Coordinates of C-alpha atoms in Angstrom, one line a residue:
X1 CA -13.1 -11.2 34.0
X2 CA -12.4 -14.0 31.3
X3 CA -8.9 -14.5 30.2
X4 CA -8.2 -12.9 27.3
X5 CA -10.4 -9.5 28.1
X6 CA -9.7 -6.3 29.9
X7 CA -11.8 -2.9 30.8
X8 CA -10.0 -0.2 29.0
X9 CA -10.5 3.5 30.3
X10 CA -11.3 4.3 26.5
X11 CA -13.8 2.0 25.8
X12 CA -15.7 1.3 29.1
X13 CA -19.0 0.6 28.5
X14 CA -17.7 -2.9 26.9
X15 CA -15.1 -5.5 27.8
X16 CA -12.0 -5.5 24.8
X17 CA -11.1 -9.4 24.1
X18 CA -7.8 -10.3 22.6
X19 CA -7.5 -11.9 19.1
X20 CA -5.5 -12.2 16.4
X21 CA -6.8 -11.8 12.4
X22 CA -4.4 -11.6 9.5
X23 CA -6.8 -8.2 8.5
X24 CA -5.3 -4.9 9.3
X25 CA -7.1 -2.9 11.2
X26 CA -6.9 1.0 12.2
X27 CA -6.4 1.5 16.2
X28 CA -8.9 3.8 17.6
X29 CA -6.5 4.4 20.2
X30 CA -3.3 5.8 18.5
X31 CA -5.0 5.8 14.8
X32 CA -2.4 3.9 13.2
X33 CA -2.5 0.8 11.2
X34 CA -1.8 -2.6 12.5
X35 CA -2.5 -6.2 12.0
X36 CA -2.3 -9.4 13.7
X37 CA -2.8 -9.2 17.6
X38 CA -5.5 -6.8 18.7
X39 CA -8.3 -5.9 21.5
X40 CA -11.5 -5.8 20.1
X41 CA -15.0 -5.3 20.7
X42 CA -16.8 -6.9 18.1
X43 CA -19.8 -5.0 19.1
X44 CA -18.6 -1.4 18.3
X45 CA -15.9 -2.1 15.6
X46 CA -13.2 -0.8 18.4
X47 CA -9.7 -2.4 18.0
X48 CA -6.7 -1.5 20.1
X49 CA -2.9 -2.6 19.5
X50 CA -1.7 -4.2 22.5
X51 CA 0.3 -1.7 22.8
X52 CA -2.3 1.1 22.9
X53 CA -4.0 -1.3 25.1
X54 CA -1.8 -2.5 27.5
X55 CA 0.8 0.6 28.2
X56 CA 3.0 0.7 31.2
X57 CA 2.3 2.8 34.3
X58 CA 5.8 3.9 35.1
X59 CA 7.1 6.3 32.6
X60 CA 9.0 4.6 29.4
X61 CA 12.7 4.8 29.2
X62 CA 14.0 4.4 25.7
X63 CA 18.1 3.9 24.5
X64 CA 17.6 6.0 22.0
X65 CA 16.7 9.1 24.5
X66 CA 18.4 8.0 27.4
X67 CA 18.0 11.2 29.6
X68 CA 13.9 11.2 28.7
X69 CA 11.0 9.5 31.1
X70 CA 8.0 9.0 28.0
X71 CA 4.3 9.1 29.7
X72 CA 1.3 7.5 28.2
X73 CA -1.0 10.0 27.1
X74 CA -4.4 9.7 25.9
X75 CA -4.0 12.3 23.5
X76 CA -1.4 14.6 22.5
X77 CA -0.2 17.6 24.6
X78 CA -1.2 21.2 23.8
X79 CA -3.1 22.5 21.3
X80 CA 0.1 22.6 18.2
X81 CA 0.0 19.9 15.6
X82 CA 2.7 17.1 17.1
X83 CA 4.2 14.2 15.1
X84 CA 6.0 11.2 16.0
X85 CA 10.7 11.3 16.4
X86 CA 10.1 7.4 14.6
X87 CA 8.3 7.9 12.0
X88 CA 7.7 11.1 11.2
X89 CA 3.8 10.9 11.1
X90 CA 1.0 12.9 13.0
X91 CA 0.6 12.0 16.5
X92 CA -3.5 11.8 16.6
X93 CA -4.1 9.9 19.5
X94 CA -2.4 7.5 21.7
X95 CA 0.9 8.8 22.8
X96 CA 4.5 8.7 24.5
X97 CA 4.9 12.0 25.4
X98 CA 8.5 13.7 27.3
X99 CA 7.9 16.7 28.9
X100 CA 11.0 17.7 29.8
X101 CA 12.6 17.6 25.7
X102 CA 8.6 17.1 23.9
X103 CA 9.3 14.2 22.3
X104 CA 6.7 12.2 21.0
X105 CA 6.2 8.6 20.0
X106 CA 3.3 6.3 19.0
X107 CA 3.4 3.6 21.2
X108 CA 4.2 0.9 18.6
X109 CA 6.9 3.2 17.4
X110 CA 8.4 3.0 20.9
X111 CA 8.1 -0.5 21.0
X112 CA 10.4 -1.0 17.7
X113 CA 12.7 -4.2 18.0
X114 CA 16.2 -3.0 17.9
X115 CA 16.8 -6.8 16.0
X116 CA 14.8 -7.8 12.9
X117 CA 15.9 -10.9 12.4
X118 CA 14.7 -13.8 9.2
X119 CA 15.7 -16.6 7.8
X120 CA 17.5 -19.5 8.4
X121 CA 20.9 -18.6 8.0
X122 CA 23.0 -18.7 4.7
X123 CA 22.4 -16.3 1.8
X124 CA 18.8 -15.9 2.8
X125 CA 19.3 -14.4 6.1
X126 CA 18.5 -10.9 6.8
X127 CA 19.3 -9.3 9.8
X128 CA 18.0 -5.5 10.5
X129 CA 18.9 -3.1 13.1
X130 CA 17.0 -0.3 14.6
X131 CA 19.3 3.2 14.3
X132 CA 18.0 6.3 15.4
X133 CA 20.3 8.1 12.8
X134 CA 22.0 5.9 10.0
X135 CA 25.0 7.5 8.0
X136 CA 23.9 5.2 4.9
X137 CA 21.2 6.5 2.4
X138 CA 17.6 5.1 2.5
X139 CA 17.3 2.4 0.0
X140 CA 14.1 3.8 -1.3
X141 CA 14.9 7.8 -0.9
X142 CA 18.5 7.9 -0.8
X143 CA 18.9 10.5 1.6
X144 CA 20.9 9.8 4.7
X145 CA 19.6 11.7 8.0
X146 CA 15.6 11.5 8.5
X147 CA 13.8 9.3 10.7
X148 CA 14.9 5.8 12.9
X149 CA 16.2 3.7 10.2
X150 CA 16.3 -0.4 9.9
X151 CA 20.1 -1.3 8.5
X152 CA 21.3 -4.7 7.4
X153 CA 24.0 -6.4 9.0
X154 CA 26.2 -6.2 6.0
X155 CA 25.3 -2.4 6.0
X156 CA 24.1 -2.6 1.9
X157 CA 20.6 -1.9 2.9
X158 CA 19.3 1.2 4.8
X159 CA 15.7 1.9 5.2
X160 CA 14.1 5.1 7.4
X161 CA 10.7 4.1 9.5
X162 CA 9.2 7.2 7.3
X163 CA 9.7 5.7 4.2
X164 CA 8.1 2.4 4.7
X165 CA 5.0 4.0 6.3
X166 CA 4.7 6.5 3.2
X167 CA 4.4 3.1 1.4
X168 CA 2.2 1.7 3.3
X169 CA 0.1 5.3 3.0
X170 CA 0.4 5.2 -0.7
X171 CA -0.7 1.3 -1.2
X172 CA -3.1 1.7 2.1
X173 CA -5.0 5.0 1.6
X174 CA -8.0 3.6 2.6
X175 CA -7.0 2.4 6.0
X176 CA -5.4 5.6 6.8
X177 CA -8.0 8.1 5.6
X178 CA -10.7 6.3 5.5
X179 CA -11.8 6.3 2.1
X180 CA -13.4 3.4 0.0
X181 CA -16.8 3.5 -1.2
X182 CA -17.5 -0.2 1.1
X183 CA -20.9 -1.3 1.8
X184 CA -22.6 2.3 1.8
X185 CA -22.5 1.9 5.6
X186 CA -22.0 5.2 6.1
X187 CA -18.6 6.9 7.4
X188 CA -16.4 6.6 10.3
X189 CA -14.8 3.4 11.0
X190 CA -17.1 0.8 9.4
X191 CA -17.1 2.5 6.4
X192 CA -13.5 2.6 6.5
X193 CA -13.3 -1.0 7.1
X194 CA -15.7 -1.8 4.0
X195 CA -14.2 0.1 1.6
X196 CA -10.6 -1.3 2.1
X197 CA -12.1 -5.3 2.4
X198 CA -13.8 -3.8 -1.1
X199 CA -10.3 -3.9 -2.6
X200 CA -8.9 -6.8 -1.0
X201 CA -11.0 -9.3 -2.7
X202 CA -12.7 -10.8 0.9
X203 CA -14.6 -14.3 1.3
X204 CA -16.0 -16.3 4.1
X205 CA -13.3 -18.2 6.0
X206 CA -14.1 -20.6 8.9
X207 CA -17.3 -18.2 9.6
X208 CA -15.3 -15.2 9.7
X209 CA -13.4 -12.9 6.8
X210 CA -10.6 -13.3 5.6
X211 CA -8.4 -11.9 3.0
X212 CA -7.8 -13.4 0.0
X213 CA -5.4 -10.6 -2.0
X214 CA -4.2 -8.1 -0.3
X215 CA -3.1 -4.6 -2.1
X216 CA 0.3 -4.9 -2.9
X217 CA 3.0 -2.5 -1.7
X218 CA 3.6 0.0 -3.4
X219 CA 7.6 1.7 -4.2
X220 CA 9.5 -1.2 -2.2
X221 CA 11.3 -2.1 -5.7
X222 CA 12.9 2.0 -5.9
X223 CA 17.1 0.6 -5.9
X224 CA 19.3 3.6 -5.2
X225 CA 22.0 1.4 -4.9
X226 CA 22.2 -0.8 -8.1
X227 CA 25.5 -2.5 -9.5
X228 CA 26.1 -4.7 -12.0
X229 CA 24.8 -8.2 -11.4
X230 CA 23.5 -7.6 -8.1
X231 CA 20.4 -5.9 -9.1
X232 CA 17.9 -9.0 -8.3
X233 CA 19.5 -9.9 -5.6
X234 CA 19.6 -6.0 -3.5
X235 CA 15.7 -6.2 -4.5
X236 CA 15.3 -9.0 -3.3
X237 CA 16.8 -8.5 0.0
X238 CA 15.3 -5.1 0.0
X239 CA 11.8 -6.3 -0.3
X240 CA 12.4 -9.0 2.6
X241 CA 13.5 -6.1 4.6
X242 CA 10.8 -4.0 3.8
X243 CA 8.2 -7.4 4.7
X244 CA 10.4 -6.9 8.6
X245 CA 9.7 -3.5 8.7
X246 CA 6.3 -3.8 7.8
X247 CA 5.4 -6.5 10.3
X248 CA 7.6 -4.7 12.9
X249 CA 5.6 -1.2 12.4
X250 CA 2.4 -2.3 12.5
X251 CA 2.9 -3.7 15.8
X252 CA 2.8 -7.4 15.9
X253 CA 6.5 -8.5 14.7
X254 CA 5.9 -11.6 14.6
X255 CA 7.3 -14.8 12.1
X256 CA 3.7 -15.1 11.2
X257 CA 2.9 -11.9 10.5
X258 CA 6.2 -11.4 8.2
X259 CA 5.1 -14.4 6.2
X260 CA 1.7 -12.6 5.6
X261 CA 3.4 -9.7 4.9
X262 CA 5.2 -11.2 1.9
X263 CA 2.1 -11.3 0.4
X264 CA 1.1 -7.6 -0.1
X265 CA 4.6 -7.6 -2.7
X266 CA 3.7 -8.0 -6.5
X267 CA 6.1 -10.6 -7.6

């Protein structure tokens, strides 16, 4: 086997090699978005967060559920609709699945940094960190209790996991419902794929695609805590928090990744 590929037990008729693209991509493993770092077979469209592709054999522990023992499952448990203690969102595939309290988690949920960290110091710094419940309100909803939440250091800025996957939804519904007219490929996951690089504005890079506008996100600018001459500067900081979160949820939370991030946010 060449570096860089592995035989995965969903995809076994062809190897899955490891790359990275700045396009996101919808796992066929957990069926959440990500970008960045993937397994891919190019021949079948499949793509896998390493996560999804990668999980551990010994049951997960987690800090935030101290007393649970999460198993990779391949889909979820039972026959009843099941949706994710991070995020709040359906589980559809891939999952982390307690038995003993029935907790779920997608596997890039599970794999949340508890540190989000940017910047080089100074005023521009912002510093994030992972909460399973916050006491402050959500800087986009204002409601306190929901789902994990990302907080700043200074504790101004509160955001719940939820809310910044609803705006990805909202800005992204194409890459998580596969809609999009694209190429007239047909459905499923090509036509999925098309119709969202429709709206992106996509051009020939180096022999491959790449993106040249990305949609913006949309709802990041909502302020529910607004004060006289600080207005510009809690957005700001919001939106850098929301570019952490972003990078951070769709599994690759990476510096480069939160730089490409910053460009779905309409200046």
């Amino acid at each position: 086997m060449k570096y860089g590929e592995i035989t995965h037990f969903s995809h076994p008729q062809h190897k899955l090699r490891f790359e990275y693209a700045e396009v996101p991509f919808k796992c066929d493993g957990c069926k959440e978005v990500g970008i960045g770092s993937r397994f891919k077979c190019n021949l079948c469209d499949y793509d896998l967060h390493r996560q999804c592709a990668l999980p551990s054999v010994a049951p997960l522990r987690h800090a935030f559920y101290p007393k649970c023992a999460f198993q990779f499952l391949a889909r979820p448990p039972g026959d009843a609709s099941r949706f994710c203690n991070a995020c709040e969102r359906d589980v559809a595939g891939f999952v982390l699945h307690c038995g003993a309290c029935g907790f779920d988690l997608h596997p890039c949920c599970a794999a949340l940094p508890h540190v989000l960290d940017a910047g080089a110091g100074g005023g521009d710094a912002v510093r994030l960190y992972l909460y399973r419940k916050a006491g402050a309100p959500c800087h986009r909803c204002g409601r306190k209790g929901r789902s994990w939440s990302y907080r700043s250091a200074c504790k101004k800025y509160n955001l719940h996991v939820a809310c910044v996957m609803e705006m990805l939804e909202e800005s992204w519904h194409e890459l998580f419902n596969g809609g999009g007219d694209g190429d007239g490929g047909g459905a499923g996951k090509r036509g999925l794929v098309g119709g969202v690089h429709g709206g992106m504005g996509v051009g020939m890079v180096g022999g491959g695609y790449g993106v040249r506008k990305i949609p913006s996100i949309k709802g990041w600018e909502k302020n529910h805590h607004r004060g006289k001459g600080k207005v510009k500067r809690c957005c700001e900081v919001a939106a850098m928090a929301v570019q952490l979160i972003i990078s951070a949820v769709l599994g690759d939370p990476t510096a480069i990744i939160a730089g490409i991030v910053g460009s779905f946010f309409s200046r």
